[in-house]
Coordinates of C-alpha atoms in Angstrom, one line a residue:
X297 CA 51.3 26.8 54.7
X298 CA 52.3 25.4 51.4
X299 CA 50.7 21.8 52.2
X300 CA 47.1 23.7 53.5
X301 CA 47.2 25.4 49.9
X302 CA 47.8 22.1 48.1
X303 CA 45.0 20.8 50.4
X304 CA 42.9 23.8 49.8
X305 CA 43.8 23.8 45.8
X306 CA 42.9 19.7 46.0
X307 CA 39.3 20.2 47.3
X308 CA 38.4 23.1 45.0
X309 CA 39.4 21.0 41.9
X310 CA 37.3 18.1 43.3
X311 CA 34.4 20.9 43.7
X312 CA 34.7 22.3 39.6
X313 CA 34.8 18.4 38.7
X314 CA 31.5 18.3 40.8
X315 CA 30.5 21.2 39.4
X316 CA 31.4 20.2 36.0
X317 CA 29.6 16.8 35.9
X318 CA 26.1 18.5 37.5
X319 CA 26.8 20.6 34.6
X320 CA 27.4 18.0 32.0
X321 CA 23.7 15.7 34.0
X322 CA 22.0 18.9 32.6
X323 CA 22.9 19.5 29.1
X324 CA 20.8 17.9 26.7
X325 CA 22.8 14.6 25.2
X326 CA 20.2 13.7 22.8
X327 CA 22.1 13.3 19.2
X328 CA 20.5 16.3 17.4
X329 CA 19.6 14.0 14.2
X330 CA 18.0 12.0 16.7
X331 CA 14.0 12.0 15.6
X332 CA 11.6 10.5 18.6
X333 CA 8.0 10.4 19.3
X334 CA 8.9 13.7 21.5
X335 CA 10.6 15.9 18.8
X336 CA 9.1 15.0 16.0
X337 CA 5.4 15.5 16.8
X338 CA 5.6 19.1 17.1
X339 CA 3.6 21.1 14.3
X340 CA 0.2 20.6 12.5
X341 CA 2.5 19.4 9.5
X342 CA 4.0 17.0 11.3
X343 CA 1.1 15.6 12.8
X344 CA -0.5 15.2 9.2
X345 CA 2.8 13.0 8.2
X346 CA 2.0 10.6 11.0
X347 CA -1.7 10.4 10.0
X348 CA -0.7 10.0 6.8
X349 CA 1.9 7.7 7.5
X350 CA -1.4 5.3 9.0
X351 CA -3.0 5.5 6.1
X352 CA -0.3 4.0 3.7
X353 CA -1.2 0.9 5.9
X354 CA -3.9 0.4 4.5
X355 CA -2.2 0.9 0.9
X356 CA 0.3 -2.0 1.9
X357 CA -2.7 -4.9 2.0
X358 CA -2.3 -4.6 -1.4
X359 CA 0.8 -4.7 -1.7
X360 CA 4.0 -5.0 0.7
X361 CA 4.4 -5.3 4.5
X362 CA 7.3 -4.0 6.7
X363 CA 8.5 -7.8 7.0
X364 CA 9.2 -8.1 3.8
X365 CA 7.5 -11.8 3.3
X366 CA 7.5 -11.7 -0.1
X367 CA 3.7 -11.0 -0.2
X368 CA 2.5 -9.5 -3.6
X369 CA -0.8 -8.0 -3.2
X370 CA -2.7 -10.6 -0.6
X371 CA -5.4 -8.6 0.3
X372 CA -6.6 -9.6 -3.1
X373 CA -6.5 -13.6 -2.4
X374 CA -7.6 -13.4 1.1
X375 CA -10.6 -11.1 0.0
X376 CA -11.5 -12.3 -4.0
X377 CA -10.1 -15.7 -4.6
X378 CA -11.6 -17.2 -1.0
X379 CA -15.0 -16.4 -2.7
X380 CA -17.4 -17.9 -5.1
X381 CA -17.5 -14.9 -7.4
X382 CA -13.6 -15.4 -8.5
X383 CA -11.2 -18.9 -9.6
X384 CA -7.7 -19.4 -10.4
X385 CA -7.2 -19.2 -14.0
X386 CA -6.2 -22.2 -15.2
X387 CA -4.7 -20.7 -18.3
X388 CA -1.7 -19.2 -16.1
X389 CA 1.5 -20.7 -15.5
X390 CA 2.4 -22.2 -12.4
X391 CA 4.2 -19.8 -10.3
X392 CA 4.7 -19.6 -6.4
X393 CA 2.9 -17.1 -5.6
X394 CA 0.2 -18.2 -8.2
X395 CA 0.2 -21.5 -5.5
X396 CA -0.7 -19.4 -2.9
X397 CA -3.7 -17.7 -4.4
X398 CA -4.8 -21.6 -5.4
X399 CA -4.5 -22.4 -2.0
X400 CA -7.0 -19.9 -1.1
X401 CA -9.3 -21.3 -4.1
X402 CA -9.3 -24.0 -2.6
X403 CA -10.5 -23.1 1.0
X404 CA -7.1 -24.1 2.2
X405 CA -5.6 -22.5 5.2
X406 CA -2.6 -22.1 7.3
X407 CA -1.4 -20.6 10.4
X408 CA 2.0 -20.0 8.7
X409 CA 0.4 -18.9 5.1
X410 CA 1.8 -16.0 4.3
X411 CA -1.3 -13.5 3.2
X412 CA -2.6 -14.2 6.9
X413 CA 0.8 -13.0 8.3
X414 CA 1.1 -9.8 5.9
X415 CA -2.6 -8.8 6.7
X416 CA -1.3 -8.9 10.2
X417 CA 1.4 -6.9 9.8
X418 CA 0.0 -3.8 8.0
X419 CA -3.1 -4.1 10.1
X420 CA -1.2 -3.8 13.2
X421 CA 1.1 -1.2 11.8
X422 CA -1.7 1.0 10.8
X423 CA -2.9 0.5 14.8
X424 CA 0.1 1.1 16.3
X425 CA 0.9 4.2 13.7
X426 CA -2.5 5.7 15.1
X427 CA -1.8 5.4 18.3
X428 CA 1.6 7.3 18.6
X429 CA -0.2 9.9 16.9
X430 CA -3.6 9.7 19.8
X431 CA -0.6 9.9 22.5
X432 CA 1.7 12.3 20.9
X433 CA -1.2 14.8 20.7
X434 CA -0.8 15.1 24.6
X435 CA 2.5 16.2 24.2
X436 CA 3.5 20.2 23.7
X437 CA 3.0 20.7 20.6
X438 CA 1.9 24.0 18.3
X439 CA -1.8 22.3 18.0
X440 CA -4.6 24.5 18.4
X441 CA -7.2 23.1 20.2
X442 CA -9.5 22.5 17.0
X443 CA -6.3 20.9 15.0
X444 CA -5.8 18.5 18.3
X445 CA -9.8 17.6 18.0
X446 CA -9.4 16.8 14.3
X447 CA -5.9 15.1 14.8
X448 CA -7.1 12.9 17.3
X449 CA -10.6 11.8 15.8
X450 CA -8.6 11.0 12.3
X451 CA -6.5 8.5 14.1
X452 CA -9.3 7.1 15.7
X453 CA -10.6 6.2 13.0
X454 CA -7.9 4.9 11.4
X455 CA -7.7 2.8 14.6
X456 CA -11.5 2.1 14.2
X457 CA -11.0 0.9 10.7
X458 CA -7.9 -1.4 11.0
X459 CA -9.6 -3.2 14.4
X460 CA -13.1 -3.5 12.6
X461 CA -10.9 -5.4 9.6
X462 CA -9.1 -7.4 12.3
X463 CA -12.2 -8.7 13.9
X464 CA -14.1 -9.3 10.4
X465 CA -10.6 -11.7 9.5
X466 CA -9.9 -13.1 13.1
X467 CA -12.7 -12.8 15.3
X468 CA -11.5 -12.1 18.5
X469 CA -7.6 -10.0 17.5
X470 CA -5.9 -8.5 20.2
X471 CA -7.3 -4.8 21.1
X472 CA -4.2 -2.5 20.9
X473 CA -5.5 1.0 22.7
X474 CA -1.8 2.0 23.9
X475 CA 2.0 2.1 22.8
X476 CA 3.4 -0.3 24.3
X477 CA 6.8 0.7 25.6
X478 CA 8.4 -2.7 27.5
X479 CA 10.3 -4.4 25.8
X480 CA 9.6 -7.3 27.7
X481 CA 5.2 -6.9 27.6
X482 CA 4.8 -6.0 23.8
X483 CA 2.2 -8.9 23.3
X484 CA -1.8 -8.7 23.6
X485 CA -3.9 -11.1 24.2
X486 CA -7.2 -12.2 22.2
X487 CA -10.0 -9.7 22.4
X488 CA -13.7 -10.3 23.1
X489 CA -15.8 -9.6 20.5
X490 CA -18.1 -7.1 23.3
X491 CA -15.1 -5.6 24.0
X492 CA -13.5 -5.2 20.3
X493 CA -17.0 -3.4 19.1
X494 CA -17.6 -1.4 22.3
X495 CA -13.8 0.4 21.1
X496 CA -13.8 0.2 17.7
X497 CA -17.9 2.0 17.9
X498 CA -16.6 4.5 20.2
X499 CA -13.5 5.4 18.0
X500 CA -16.0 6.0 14.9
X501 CA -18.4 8.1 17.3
X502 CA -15.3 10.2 18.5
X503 CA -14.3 10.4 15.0
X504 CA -17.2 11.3 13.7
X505 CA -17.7 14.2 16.5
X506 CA -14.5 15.6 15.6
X507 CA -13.8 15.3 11.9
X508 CA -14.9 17.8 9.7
X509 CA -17.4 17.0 7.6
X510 CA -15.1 17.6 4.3
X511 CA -12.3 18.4 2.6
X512 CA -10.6 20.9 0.6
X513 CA -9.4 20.1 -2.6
X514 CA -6.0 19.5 -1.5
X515 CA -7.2 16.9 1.0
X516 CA -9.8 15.3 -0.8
X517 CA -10.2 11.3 0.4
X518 CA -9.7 11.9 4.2
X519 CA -12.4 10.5 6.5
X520 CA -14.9 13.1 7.2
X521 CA -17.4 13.0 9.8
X522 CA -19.8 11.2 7.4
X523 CA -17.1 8.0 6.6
X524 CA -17.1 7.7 10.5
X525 CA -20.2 8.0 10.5
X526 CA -21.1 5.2 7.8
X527 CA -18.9 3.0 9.4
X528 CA -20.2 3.2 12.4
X529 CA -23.7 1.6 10.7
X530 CA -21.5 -1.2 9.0
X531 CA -20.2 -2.2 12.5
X532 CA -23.7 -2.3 13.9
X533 CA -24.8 -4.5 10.5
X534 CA -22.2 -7.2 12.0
X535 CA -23.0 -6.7 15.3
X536 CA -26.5 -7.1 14.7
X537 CA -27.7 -4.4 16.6
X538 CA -30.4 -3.1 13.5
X539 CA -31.6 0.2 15.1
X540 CA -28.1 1.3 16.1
X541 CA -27.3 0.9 12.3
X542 CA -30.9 2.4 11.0
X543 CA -30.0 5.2 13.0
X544 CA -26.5 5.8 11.5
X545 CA -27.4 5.3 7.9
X546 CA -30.2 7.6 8.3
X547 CA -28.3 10.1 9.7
X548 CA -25.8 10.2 6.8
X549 CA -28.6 9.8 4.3
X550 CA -30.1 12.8 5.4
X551 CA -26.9 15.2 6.3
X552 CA -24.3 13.5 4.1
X553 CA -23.4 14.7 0.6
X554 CA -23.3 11.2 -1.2
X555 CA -25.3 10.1 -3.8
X556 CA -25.6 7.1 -6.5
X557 CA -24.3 8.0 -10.0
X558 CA -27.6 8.7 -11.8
X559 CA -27.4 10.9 -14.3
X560 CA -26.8 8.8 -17.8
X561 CA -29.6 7.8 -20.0
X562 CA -27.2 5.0 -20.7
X563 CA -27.8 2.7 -17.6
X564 CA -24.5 1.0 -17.6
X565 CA -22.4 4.4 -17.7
X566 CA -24.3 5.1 -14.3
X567 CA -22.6 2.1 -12.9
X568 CA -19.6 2.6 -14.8
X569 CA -19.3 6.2 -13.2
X570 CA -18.0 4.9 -9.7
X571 CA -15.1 3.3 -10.5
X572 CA -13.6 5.9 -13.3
X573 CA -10.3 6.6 -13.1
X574 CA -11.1 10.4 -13.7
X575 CA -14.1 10.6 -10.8
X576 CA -11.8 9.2 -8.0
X577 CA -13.5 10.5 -4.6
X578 CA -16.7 11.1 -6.2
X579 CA -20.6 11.7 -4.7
X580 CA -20.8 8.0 -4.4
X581 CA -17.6 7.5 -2.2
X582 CA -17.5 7.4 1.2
X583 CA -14.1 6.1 1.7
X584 CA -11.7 4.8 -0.8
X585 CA -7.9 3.2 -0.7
X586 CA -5.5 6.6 -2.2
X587 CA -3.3 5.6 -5.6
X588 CA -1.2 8.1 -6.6
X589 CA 1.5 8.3 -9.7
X590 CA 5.1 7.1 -9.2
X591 CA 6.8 9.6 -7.4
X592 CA 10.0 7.9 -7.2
X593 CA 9.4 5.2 -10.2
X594 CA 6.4 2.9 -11.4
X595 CA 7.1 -0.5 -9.7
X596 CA 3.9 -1.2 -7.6
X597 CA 5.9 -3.0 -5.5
X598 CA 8.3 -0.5 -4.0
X599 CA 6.0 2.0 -2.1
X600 CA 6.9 5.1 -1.0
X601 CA 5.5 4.7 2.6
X602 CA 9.2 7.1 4.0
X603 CA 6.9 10.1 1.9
X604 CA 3.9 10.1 4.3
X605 CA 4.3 13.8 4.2
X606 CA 2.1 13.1 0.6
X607 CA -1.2 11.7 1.6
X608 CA -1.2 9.5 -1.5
X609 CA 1.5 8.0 -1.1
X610 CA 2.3 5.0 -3.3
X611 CA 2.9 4.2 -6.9
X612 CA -0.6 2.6 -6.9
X613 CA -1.8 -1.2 -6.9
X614 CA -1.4 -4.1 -8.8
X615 CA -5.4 -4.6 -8.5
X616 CA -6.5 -8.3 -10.4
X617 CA -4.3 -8.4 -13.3
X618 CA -1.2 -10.6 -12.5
X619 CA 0.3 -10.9 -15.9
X620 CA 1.6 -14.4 -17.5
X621 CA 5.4 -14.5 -18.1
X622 CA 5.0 -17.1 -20.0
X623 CA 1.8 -15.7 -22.6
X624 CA -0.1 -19.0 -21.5
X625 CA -3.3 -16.6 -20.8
X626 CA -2.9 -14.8 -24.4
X627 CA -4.9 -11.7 -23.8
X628 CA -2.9 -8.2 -24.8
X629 CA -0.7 -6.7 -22.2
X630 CA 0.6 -9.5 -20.9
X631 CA -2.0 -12.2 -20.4
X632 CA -5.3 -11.9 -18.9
X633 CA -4.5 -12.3 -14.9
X634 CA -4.5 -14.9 -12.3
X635 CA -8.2 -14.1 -11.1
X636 CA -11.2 -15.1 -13.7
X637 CA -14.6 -14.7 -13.4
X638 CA -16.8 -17.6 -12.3
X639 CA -20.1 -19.2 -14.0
X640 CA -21.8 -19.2 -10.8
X641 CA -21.4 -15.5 -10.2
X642 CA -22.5 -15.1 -14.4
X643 CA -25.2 -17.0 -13.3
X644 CA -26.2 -14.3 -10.4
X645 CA -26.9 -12.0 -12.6
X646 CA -30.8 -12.0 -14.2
X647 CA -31.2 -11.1 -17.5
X648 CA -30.9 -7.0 -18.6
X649 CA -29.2 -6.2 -15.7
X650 CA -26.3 -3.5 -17.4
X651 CA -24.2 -4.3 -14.3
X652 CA -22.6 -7.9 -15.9
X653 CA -21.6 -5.8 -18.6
X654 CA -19.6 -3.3 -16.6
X655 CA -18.2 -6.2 -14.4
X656 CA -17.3 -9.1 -16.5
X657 CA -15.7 -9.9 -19.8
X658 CA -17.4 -12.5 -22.8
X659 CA -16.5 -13.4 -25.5
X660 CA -16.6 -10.8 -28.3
X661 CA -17.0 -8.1 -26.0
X662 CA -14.0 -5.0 -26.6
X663 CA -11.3 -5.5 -24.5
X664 CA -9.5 -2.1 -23.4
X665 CA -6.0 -3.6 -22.7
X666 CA -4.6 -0.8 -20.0
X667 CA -5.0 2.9 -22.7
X668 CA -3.0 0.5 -25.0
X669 CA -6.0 -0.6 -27.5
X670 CA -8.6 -2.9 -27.9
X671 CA -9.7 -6.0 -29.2
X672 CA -12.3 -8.4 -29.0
X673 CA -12.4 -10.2 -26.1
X674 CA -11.5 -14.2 -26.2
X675 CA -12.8 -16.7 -23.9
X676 CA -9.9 -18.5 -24.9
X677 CA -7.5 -16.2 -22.4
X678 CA -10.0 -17.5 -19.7
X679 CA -10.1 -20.9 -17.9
X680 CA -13.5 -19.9 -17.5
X681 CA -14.4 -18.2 -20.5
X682 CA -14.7 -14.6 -18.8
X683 CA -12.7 -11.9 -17.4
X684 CA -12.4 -9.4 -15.0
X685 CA -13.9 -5.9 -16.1
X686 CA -14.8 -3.7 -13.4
X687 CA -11.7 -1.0 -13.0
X688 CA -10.9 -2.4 -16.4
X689 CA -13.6 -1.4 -19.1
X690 CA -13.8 2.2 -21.3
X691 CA -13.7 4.5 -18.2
X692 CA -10.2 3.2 -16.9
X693 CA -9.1 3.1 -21.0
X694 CA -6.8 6.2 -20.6
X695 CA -2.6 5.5 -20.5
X696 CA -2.5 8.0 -17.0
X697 CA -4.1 5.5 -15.1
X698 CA -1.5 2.9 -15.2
X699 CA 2.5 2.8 -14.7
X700 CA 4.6 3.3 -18.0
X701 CA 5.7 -0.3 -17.8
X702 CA 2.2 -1.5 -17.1
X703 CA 2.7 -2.7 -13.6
X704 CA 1.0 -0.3 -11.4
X705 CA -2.2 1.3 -12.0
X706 CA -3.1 4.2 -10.1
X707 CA -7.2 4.7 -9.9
X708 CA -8.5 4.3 -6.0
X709 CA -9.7 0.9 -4.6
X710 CA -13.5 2.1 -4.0
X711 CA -13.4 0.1 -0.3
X712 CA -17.1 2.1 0.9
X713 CA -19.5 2.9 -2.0
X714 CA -22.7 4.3 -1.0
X715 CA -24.5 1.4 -2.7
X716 CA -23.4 -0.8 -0.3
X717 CA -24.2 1.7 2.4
X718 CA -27.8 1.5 0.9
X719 CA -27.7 -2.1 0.9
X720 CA -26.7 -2.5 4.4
X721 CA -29.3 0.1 5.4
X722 CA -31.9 -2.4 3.3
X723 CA -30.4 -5.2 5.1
X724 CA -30.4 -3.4 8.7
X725 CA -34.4 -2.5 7.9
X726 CA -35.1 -5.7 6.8
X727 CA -34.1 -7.6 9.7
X728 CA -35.3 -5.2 11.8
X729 CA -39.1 -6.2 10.5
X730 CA -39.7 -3.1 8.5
X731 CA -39.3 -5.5 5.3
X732 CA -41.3 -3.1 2.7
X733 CA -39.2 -0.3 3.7
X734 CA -35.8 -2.2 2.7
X735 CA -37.1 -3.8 -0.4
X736 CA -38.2 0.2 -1.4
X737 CA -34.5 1.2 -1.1
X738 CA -33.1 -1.9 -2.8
X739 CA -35.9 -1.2 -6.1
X740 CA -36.2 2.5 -5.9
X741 CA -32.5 3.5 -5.0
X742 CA -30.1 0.6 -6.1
X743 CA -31.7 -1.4 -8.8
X744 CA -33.3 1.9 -10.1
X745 CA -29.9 3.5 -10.6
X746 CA -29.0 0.3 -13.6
X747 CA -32.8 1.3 -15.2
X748 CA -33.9 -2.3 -13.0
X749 CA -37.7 -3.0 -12.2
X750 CA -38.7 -4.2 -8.4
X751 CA -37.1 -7.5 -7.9
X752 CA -39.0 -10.5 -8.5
X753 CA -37.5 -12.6 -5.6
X754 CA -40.0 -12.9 -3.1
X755 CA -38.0 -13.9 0.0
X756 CA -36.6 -10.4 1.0
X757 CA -33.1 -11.7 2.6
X758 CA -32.7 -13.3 -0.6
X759 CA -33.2 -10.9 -2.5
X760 CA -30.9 -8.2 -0.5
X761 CA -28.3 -10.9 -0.6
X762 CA -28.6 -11.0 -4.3
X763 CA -28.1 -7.7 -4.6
X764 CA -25.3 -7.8 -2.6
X765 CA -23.2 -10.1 -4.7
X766 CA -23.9 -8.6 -8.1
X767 CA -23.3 -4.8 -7.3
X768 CA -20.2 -5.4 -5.3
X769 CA -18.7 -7.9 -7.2
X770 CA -14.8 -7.9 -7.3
X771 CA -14.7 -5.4 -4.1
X772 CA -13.7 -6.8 -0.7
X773 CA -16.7 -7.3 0.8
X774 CA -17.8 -11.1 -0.3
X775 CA -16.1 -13.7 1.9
X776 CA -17.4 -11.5 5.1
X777 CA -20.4 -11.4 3.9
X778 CA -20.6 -15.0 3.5
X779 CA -19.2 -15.8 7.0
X780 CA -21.1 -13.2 8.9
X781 CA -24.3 -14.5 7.0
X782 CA -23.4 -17.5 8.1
X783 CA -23.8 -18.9 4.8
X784 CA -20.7 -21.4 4.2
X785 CA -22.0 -24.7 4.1
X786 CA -24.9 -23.3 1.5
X787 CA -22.2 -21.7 -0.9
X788 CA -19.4 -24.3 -0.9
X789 CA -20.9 -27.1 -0.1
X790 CA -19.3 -30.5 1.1
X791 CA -16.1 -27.2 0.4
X792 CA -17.0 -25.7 3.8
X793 CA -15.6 -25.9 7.5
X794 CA -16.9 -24.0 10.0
X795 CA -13.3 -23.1 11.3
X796 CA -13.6 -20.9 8.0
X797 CA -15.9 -18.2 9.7
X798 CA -12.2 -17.0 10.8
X799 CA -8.7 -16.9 9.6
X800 CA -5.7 -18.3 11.4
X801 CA -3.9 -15.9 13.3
X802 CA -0.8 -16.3 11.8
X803 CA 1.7 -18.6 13.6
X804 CA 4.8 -16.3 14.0
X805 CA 2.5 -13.8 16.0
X806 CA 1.7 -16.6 18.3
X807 CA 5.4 -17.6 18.7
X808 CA 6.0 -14.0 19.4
X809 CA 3.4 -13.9 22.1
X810 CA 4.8 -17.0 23.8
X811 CA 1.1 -18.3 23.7
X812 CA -0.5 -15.2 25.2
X813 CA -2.2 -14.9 21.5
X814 CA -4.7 -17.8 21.4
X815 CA -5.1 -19.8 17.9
X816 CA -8.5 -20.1 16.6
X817 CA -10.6 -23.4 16.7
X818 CA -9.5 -25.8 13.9
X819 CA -6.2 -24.5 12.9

């Protein structure tokens, strides 16, 4: 009896251990300050943080990447000093990343350069951040059905917008849809360019069918329908296809709320009006690049990208200014900057036209030095004899707009004006054969606003083209325009490679891939 109980006793103990271990397969063993994709994404607050968190992406191209490569501000030199319209200046002291800016002057480029490899980064971070949000919405969660519409067509457009900036840099980037979850498959291959615009159009239609067409106060410089919308025409513009973009424009021409600034009798303050610090998100922005003050101090170069819960985010950027150490440059606040005005964009403008005043510096003009002052202005600072002006004239004169210790300023990077949406409707009209019709909304719109007559150059490319280059001087838009017009060899002359139509990929991403990435032609 006593050895059947011992028996008995042995196989119930083996049956609570059984018991005990289903149990223990059961419980939940997730460390509780363990965050994932599957708790975190959970209420509409939440979901804003990761939208917001996409955004910020687009902050860092101007100023640090989550490699830390050193980078300071390449979105600048990749997208200013590649052009004609901007030079090194010479007055500046020799400095490493000074080198790489001069590299860029100079039309030369690597696959291991490092303003290639930061674009990368952020561009690919701002992808993949989208992304978890698009597949995270599929999740239980405490989203409405309206909040999940919104949510979803805000991150495709942020998706739309960082692929569009990949193919207008690379050409044919990878197209990155999904998160990728194996460890062993994270690479993508190059992209088609058919296949690139067929997503990135049909994540500006789905945004644009599910955004709301504005914002309240609180929330002002999201994408709204109408920024999907607009972007949706600029994709067409490079993809050539002229009535898709027509119909776009048109659309947001007639139901959007923007508008030129044209309400000064003083010409050049109508200009001026776009890109004043105190008009941020105004009626002629469709989409700008959020600058907020220094929440946790005022060096540009620390961004607060762990506070996405604040949809502007950083300290602010560090725009055109790079200051001197050494006072070589001379100008007030530092010296004058590493970027300078050239001659042959001076020489762009015609005569009258109030927008060379509100974009460049001469000589004894009055220099606002950052809310600190002013003084005439001294070609002397200037390699060139000129300076930098627009974000940096009377409207941007006020000490809030820049970082106590003069590093950071914190007024918006105007990336979408709706001059250039005009333009690119002119330009989408004109090639399209309905040439009277885009010359009326370059004279009666564009030109009108600076208190400009019709324009006296006959060939109408040319003169949209003109147009181009002096009212979006100093904004990002130059170098693609000259590689998608195909107008390299024209500008830069014995310069030019047509390998330049397209950057490197960078060479660490193609390591990573073990080849799967393809370099392009040349490099």
């Amino acid at each position: 009896m006593k050895r059947n109980h011992i028996i008995r006793g042995a196989i119930l103990t083996c049956l609570a251990s059984i018991a005990i271990v289903q149990a223990c397969n059961n419980l939940d063993l997730q460390p509780l300050d363990k965050v994932t994709t599957t708790t975190f994404y959970k209420t509409p607050a939440d979901f804003d943080g990761a939208i917001f968190s996409s955004y910020s992406s687009i902050q860092d191209l101007w100023g640090t990447s989550t490699e830390t490569l050193n980078e300071r501000g390449e979105f600048w030199g990749i997208t200013l000093a590649t052009t004609d319209d901007v030079t090194i200046n010479g007055k500046a002291s020799n400095q490493g990343d000074l080198n790489k800016a001069r590299d860029l002057d100079n039309l030369f480029f690597r696959a291991a350069d490092v303003p290639f490899a930061a674009a990368y980064t952020q561009i690919y971070e701002g992808i993949l951040r989208a992304n978890l949000v698009i597949e995270a919405s599929n999740n239980p969660n405490q989203l409405t059905a309206e909040q999940k519409t919104r949510v979803v067509a805000e991150a495709k457009f942020l998706r739309g917008f960082f692929h569009f900036l990949a193919l207008q840099m690379w050409g044919t980037p990878p197209l990155v849809t999904e998160v990728k979850k194996d460890i062993n498959n994270l690479a993508s291959p190059n992209a088609t360019k058919d296949q690139l615009y067929a997503a990135i159009l049909k994540d500006f239609q789905d945004a644009y069918a599910g955004l709301p067409a504005s914002w309240d106060a609180s929330n002002l410089g999201r994408a709204s329908k109408w920024t999907a919308r607009a972007f949706e025409g600029k994709v067409n513009v490079w993809k050539k296809d002229w009535k898709a973009a027509i119909t776009a424009f048109e659309d947001v021409r007639k139901n959007g709320a923007y508008k030129l600034y044209n309400s000064n009798a003083n010409k050049i303050d109508n200009y001026e009006d776009a890109f004043d610090f105190l008009k941020e998100n105004g009626s002629e922005s469709i989409f700008e690049v959020q600058y907020g003050g220094p929440y946790s101090d005022d060096n540009l170069w620390v961004f607060d990208d762990t506070h996405s819960e604040a949809f502007k985010a950083s300290q602010g950027t560090g725009r055109v200014w790079y200051w001197d150490a050494s006072g070589d440059a001379g100008a007030p606040g530092g010296g004058l900057g590493w970027y300078v005005p050239t001659q042959n964009l001076v020489d762009e403008f015609e005569p009258g036209d109030p927008r060379l005043e509100a974009t460049i510096y001469k000589a004894g003009d009055l220099y606002y030095n950052k809310g600190e002052g002013t003084t005439p202005f001294s070609s002397s600072w200037s390699s060139t004899g000129y300076g930098v002006r627009k974000y940096f004239g009377k409207r941007n004169a006020v000490a809030a707009a820049y970082a106590p210790n003069g590093q950071a300023g914190f007024n918006n990077e105007r990336y979408f004006r709706y001059a250039e949406m005009l333009l690119l409707y002119s330009e989408a009209l004109i090639e399209d054969g309905r040439t009277a019709e885009g010359l009326a909304v370059i004279n009666s719109e564009v030109r009108a606003r600076v208190g400009l007559g019709a324009t006296k150059i006959t060939d109408a490319r040319k003169a949209l083209r003109h147009e181009k280059r002096v009212e979006m001087a100093f904004e990002p838009h130059r170098w693609f325009d000259i590689t998608r017009w195909g107008i390299g060899a024209e500008v830069f002359g014995s310069k030019w490679n047509d390998r330049y139509n397209v950057f490197p990929f960078p060479q660490s991403e193609i390591s990573r891939s073990n080849g799967l990435l393809k370099q392009n032609a040349g490099y």
